[in-house]
């Protein structure tokens, strides 16, 4: 166990390496994954930006490299594919030499409908996207995290942050798939946290409320001002959340400060 002096937490993530899934953010906006990738890199972390949309992942990597803190690469991968996830992890490790942080950010609203209406084939696809993808990424990422063995691993060898939603805590969404899958992310996180603690791998999740990201904008067909205002009204502070709010929470949970 380190002594009191050396147990002082540091904010810097220099020397650490992260994979952020869904880091592409649909165009030029700031989604939760892009914000997390940028903020991790701002703390000095090197980041592999994974997205199924190669151009969007590339854009995030360019933004990071232009800022000149941590370095970034873009990797095109579909997180529902075991082969793609394996390749993404191995390319990240090949480029940066290690892996410390995994941010499982990909998630979709998925198929609409109540239990009476929902299409079961689309239900399975949505569950694979919102839950199974997190396990698939972890399968490849955890063995790499377990190899970390330097003095920087005194408190943590790896850190996984899953992105759930307030819908996963409270239900209350018009569809069945989204709150069900996001609720499952909570217990997935609890179970994984207990399984991997012995390897000094921490597993946490964030449950964002209504944040204005490209996903919300696109699905709303371009959300109008009135709709944005009514979402903001749901918050006690009467403010609309942004991708940055989620990114900051991810960075905190990923780091020494949340050890
Ligand atoms: N926006 C909100 O209000 C809100 C609220 C709570 C939780 N969340 C959660 O935050 C996470 C990110 O949401 P966002 O609003 O930033 O979305 P976003 O659409 O802005 O970004 C998601 C990214 O994931 C990528 N992606 C989608 N499917 C993929 C796949 N199979 N493989 C690889 N990449 C894939 C997309 O190309 C996109 O770049 C999701 O898990 C979402 O459920 C969002």
Tab-separated table of C-alpha atoms in Angstrom, residues 7-233:
chain	number	residue	atom	x	y	z
A	7	UNK	CA	-1.306	8.471	-2.297
A	8	UNK	CA	-2.122	12.070	-3.242
A	9	UNK	CA	-4.411	11.811	-6.316
A	10	UNK	CA	-3.372	13.533	-9.497
A	11	UNK	CA	-5.577	15.056	-12.168
A	12	UNK	CA	-3.239	14.259	-15.021
A	13	UNK	CA	-3.884	11.191	-17.138
A	14	UNK	CA	-0.556	11.465	-18.904
A	15	UNK	CA	0.803	8.037	-19.713
A	16	UNK	CA	-2.670	6.488	-19.589
A	17	UNK	CA	-4.516	5.265	-22.679
A	18	UNK	CA	-8.275	5.249	-23.304
A	19	UNK	CA	-10.695	3.774	-25.792
A	20	UNK	CA	-13.928	5.725	-26.196
A	21	UNK	CA	-16.709	4.027	-28.150
A	22	UNK	CA	-19.143	6.193	-30.088
A	23	UNK	CA	-16.589	8.991	-30.043
A	24	UNK	CA	-17.696	10.201	-33.461
A	25	UNK	CA	-20.692	12.303	-32.577
A	26	UNK	CA	-22.529	12.518	-35.918
A	27	UNK	CA	-20.879	15.473	-37.672
A	28	UNK	CA	-19.518	18.586	-36.029
A	29	UNK	CA	-21.562	18.573	-32.802
A	30	UNK	CA	-20.481	17.551	-29.331
A	31	UNK	CA	-21.963	14.210	-28.299
A	32	UNK	CA	-21.178	12.510	-25.011
A	33	UNK	CA	-18.452	10.318	-26.532
A	34	UNK	CA	-16.667	13.127	-28.354
A	35	UNK	CA	-16.784	15.303	-25.221
A	36	UNK	CA	-15.377	12.462	-23.088
A	37	UNK	CA	-12.587	11.828	-25.609
A	38	UNK	CA	-11.642	15.519	-25.759
A	39	UNK	CA	-11.670	15.949	-21.974
A	40	UNK	CA	-9.659	12.764	-21.330
A	41	UNK	CA	-7.089	13.982	-23.861
A	42	UNK	CA	-7.049	17.420	-22.227
A	43	UNK	CA	-5.873	15.622	-19.063
A	44	UNK	CA	-3.007	14.128	-21.074
A	45	UNK	CA	-4.554	10.748	-21.882
A	46	UNK	CA	-3.935	9.192	-25.304
A	47	UNK	CA	-7.247	8.246	-26.866
A	48	UNK	CA	-8.436	5.749	-29.469
A	49	UNK	CA	-11.668	7.204	-30.861
A	50	UNK	CA	-13.861	4.301	-31.967
A	51	UNK	CA	-16.961	4.810	-34.071
A	52	UNK	CA	-18.854	2.973	-36.759
A	53	UNK	CA	-18.709	6.203	-38.742
A	54	UNK	CA	-15.031	6.484	-39.719
A	55	UNK	CA	-15.185	10.129	-40.817
A	56	UNK	CA	-16.750	11.233	-37.533
A	57	UNK	CA	-14.173	9.314	-35.486
A	58	UNK	CA	-11.449	10.918	-37.594
A	59	UNK	CA	-12.904	14.372	-36.879
A	60	UNK	CA	-12.742	13.764	-33.110
A	61	UNK	CA	-9.149	12.525	-33.391
A	62	UNK	CA	-8.224	15.623	-35.407
A	63	UNK	CA	-9.814	17.891	-32.791
A	64	UNK	CA	-7.765	16.175	-30.072
A	65	UNK	CA	-4.507	16.279	-32.004
A	66	UNK	CA	-5.055	19.971	-32.814
A	67	UNK	CA	-5.365	20.736	-29.081
A	68	UNK	CA	-1.921	19.249	-28.492
A	69	UNK	CA	-2.388	17.432	-25.168
A	70	UNK	CA	-2.928	13.654	-25.381
A	71	UNK	CA	-2.591	12.040	-28.819
A	72	UNK	CA	-5.493	10.422	-30.656
A	73	UNK	CA	-6.195	7.900	-33.378
A	74	UNK	CA	-9.485	7.118	-35.096
A	75	UNK	CA	-10.684	3.538	-35.423
A	76	UNK	CA	-13.675	2.441	-37.416
A	77	UNK	CA	-15.555	-0.375	-35.660
A	78	UNK	CA	-19.063	-1.616	-35.014
A	79	UNK	CA	-19.195	-2.378	-31.282
A	80	UNK	CA	-21.754	-5.138	-31.779
A	81	UNK	CA	-19.099	-7.164	-33.641
A	82	UNK	CA	-16.649	-9.228	-31.549
A	83	UNK	CA	-14.152	-9.137	-34.373
A	84	UNK	CA	-14.301	-5.337	-34.686
A	85	UNK	CA	-13.917	-4.837	-30.911
A	86	UNK	CA	-10.935	-7.192	-30.770
A	87	UNK	CA	-9.305	-5.338	-33.644
A	88	UNK	CA	-10.015	-1.917	-32.082
A	89	UNK	CA	-8.368	-2.929	-28.801
A	90	UNK	CA	-5.385	-4.478	-30.509
A	91	UNK	CA	-4.869	-1.430	-32.762
A	92	UNK	CA	-5.093	0.931	-29.779
A	93	UNK	CA	-2.507	-1.138	-27.884
A	94	UNK	CA	-0.286	-1.386	-30.949
A	95	UNK	CA	-0.297	2.413	-31.341
A	96	UNK	CA	-0.074	3.478	-27.681
A	97	UNK	CA	1.458	0.434	-25.983
A	98	UNK	CA	-1.179	-0.193	-23.314
A	99	UNK	CA	-4.827	0.300	-22.313
A	100	UNK	CA	-6.066	1.837	-19.043
A	101	UNK	CA	-9.543	3.233	-19.676
A	102	UNK	CA	-12.588	1.997	-21.578
A	103	UNK	CA	-15.578	4.264	-22.070
A	104	UNK	CA	-18.571	2.248	-23.306
A	105	UNK	CA	-20.573	5.143	-24.667
A	106	UNK	CA	-22.467	3.688	-27.629
A	107	UNK	CA	-26.197	3.557	-27.058
A	108	UNK	CA	-29.303	4.124	-29.146
A	109	UNK	CA	-32.947	4.934	-28.485
A	110	UNK	CA	-33.712	1.815	-30.509
A	111	UNK	CA	-37.023	0.424	-31.570
A	112	UNK	CA	-40.135	2.169	-30.218
A	113	UNK	CA	-43.189	0.604	-28.674
A	114	UNK	CA	-44.579	-0.960	-25.556
A	115	UNK	CA	-44.491	-4.730	-24.896
A	116	UNK	CA	-47.623	-4.995	-27.028
A	117	UNK	CA	-46.127	-3.281	-30.038
A	118	UNK	CA	-42.393	-3.878	-29.992
A	119	UNK	CA	-40.779	-5.825	-32.859
A	120	UNK	CA	-38.792	-8.653	-31.257
A	121	UNK	CA	-36.062	-8.832	-33.907
A	122	UNK	CA	-35.405	-5.112	-33.453
A	123	UNK	CA	-35.605	-5.584	-29.682
A	124	UNK	CA	-32.742	-8.122	-29.863
A	125	UNK	CA	-30.685	-5.736	-32.018
A	126	UNK	CA	-31.255	-2.889	-29.562
A	127	UNK	CA	-30.256	-5.039	-26.577
A	128	UNK	CA	-27.100	-6.118	-28.396
A	129	UNK	CA	-26.244	-2.486	-29.120
A	130	UNK	CA	-27.028	-1.071	-25.665
A	131	UNK	CA	-25.802	-3.908	-23.402
A	132	UNK	CA	-23.965	-6.747	-25.156
A	133	UNK	CA	-21.603	-4.312	-26.903
A	134	UNK	CA	-20.285	-3.230	-23.473
A	135	UNK	CA	-19.460	-6.839	-22.580
A	136	UNK	CA	-17.885	-7.479	-25.979
A	137	UNK	CA	-15.588	-4.460	-25.608
A	138	UNK	CA	-14.708	-5.423	-22.030
A	139	UNK	CA	-13.785	-8.970	-23.117
A	140	UNK	CA	-10.905	-7.598	-25.173
A	141	UNK	CA	-10.064	-4.588	-22.995
A	142	UNK	CA	-9.766	-6.218	-19.551
A	143	UNK	CA	-6.908	-8.606	-20.438
A	144	UNK	CA	-4.902	-5.579	-21.624
A	145	UNK	CA	-5.672	-3.602	-18.446
A	146	UNK	CA	-4.520	-6.560	-16.327
A	147	UNK	CA	-1.060	-6.296	-17.885
A	148	UNK	CA	-0.493	-2.784	-16.468
A	149	UNK	CA	2.001	-3.106	-13.689
A	150	UNK	CA	3.970	0.110	-13.135
A	151	UNK	CA	3.947	2.397	-10.062
A	152	UNK	CA	1.015	4.311	-11.575
A	153	UNK	CA	-1.158	1.246	-10.913
A	154	UNK	CA	-0.870	1.467	-7.111
A	155	UNK	CA	-4.581	2.315	-6.898
A	156	UNK	CA	-6.024	1.290	-10.231
A	157	UNK	CA	-4.907	-0.757	-13.155
A	158	UNK	CA	-7.937	-0.113	-15.311
A	159	UNK	CA	-11.105	1.936	-15.312
A	160	UNK	CA	-14.298	1.250	-17.235
A	161	UNK	CA	-17.084	3.804	-17.522
A	162	UNK	CA	-20.403	2.668	-18.981
A	163	UNK	CA	-22.959	5.174	-20.196
A	164	UNK	CA	-26.480	4.493	-18.922
A	165	UNK	CA	-29.245	7.091	-18.617
A	166	UNK	CA	-31.644	8.578	-16.127
A	167	UNK	CA	-34.198	6.445	-18.013
A	168	UNK	CA	-32.309	3.421	-16.659
A	169	UNK	CA	-32.892	4.648	-13.107
A	170	UNK	CA	-36.468	5.820	-13.431
A	171	UNK	CA	-38.052	4.223	-16.486
A	172	UNK	CA	-40.557	6.740	-17.705
A	173	UNK	CA	-39.701	6.694	-21.408
A	174	UNK	CA	-42.355	6.044	-24.049
A	175	UNK	CA	-40.507	2.989	-25.412
A	176	UNK	CA	-39.763	-0.257	-23.529
A	177	UNK	CA	-36.346	-0.936	-25.022
A	178	UNK	CA	-34.461	2.181	-23.906
A	179	UNK	CA	-35.245	2.183	-20.147
A	180	UNK	CA	-34.954	-1.626	-20.004
A	181	UNK	CA	-31.536	-1.750	-21.645
A	182	UNK	CA	-30.234	1.292	-19.737
A	183	UNK	CA	-31.475	-0.214	-16.461
A	184	UNK	CA	-29.539	-3.378	-17.308
A	185	UNK	CA	-26.387	-1.259	-17.695
A	186	UNK	CA	-26.662	-0.388	-13.979
A	187	UNK	CA	-26.510	-3.991	-12.812
A	188	UNK	CA	-23.989	-4.910	-15.492
A	189	UNK	CA	-21.810	-2.188	-13.960
A	190	UNK	CA	-22.357	-3.391	-10.378
A	191	UNK	CA	-21.595	-7.002	-11.288
A	192	UNK	CA	-18.509	-6.124	-13.315
A	193	UNK	CA	-17.255	-3.824	-10.556
A	194	UNK	CA	-17.355	-6.721	-8.102
A	195	UNK	CA	-15.827	-9.226	-10.555
A	196	UNK	CA	-12.843	-7.122	-11.594
A	197	UNK	CA	-11.996	-5.228	-8.393
A	198	UNK	CA	-9.477	-7.943	-7.506
A	199	UNK	CA	-7.536	-6.900	-10.626
A	200	UNK	CA	-7.726	-3.219	-9.555
A	201	UNK	CA	-10.111	-2.531	-12.403
A	202	UNK	CA	-12.859	-0.112	-11.433
A	203	UNK	CA	-16.226	-0.167	-13.208
A	204	UNK	CA	-18.667	2.738	-12.950
A	205	UNK	CA	-21.472	4.209	-14.966
A	206	UNK	CA	-23.028	7.601	-15.530
A	207	UNK	CA	-26.751	8.243	-15.886
A	208	UNK	CA	-27.148	11.453	-17.895
A	209	UNK	CA	-30.430	13.337	-17.842
A	210	UNK	CA	-31.637	15.289	-20.874
A	211	UNK	CA	-28.540	16.506	-22.674
A	212	UNK	CA	-28.514	18.184	-26.054
A	213	UNK	CA	-26.367	16.065	-28.355
A	214	UNK	CA	-26.431	15.269	-32.066
A	215	UNK	CA	-28.356	12.052	-31.287
A	216	UNK	CA	-31.190	13.983	-29.674
A	217	UNK	CA	-31.126	16.628	-32.360
A	218	UNK	CA	-31.239	14.111	-35.230
A	219	UNK	CA	-33.920	11.955	-33.679
A	220	UNK	CA	-36.046	14.990	-32.987
A	221	UNK	CA	-35.653	15.831	-36.690
A	222	UNK	CA	-33.883	19.002	-35.534
A	223	UNK	CA	-35.252	19.737	-32.080
A	224	UNK	CA	-37.025	23.108	-31.955
A	225	UNK	CA	-36.497	25.792	-29.314
A	226	UNK	CA	-39.766	25.023	-27.572
A	227	UNK	CA	-38.874	21.357	-27.132
A	228	UNK	CA	-35.404	22.261	-25.850
A	229	UNK	CA	-36.951	24.697	-23.369
A	230	UNK	CA	-39.394	22.096	-22.069
A	231	UNK	CA	-36.542	19.603	-21.575
A	232	UNK	CA	-34.570	22.234	-19.673
A	233	UNK	CA	-37.617	22.910	-17.481
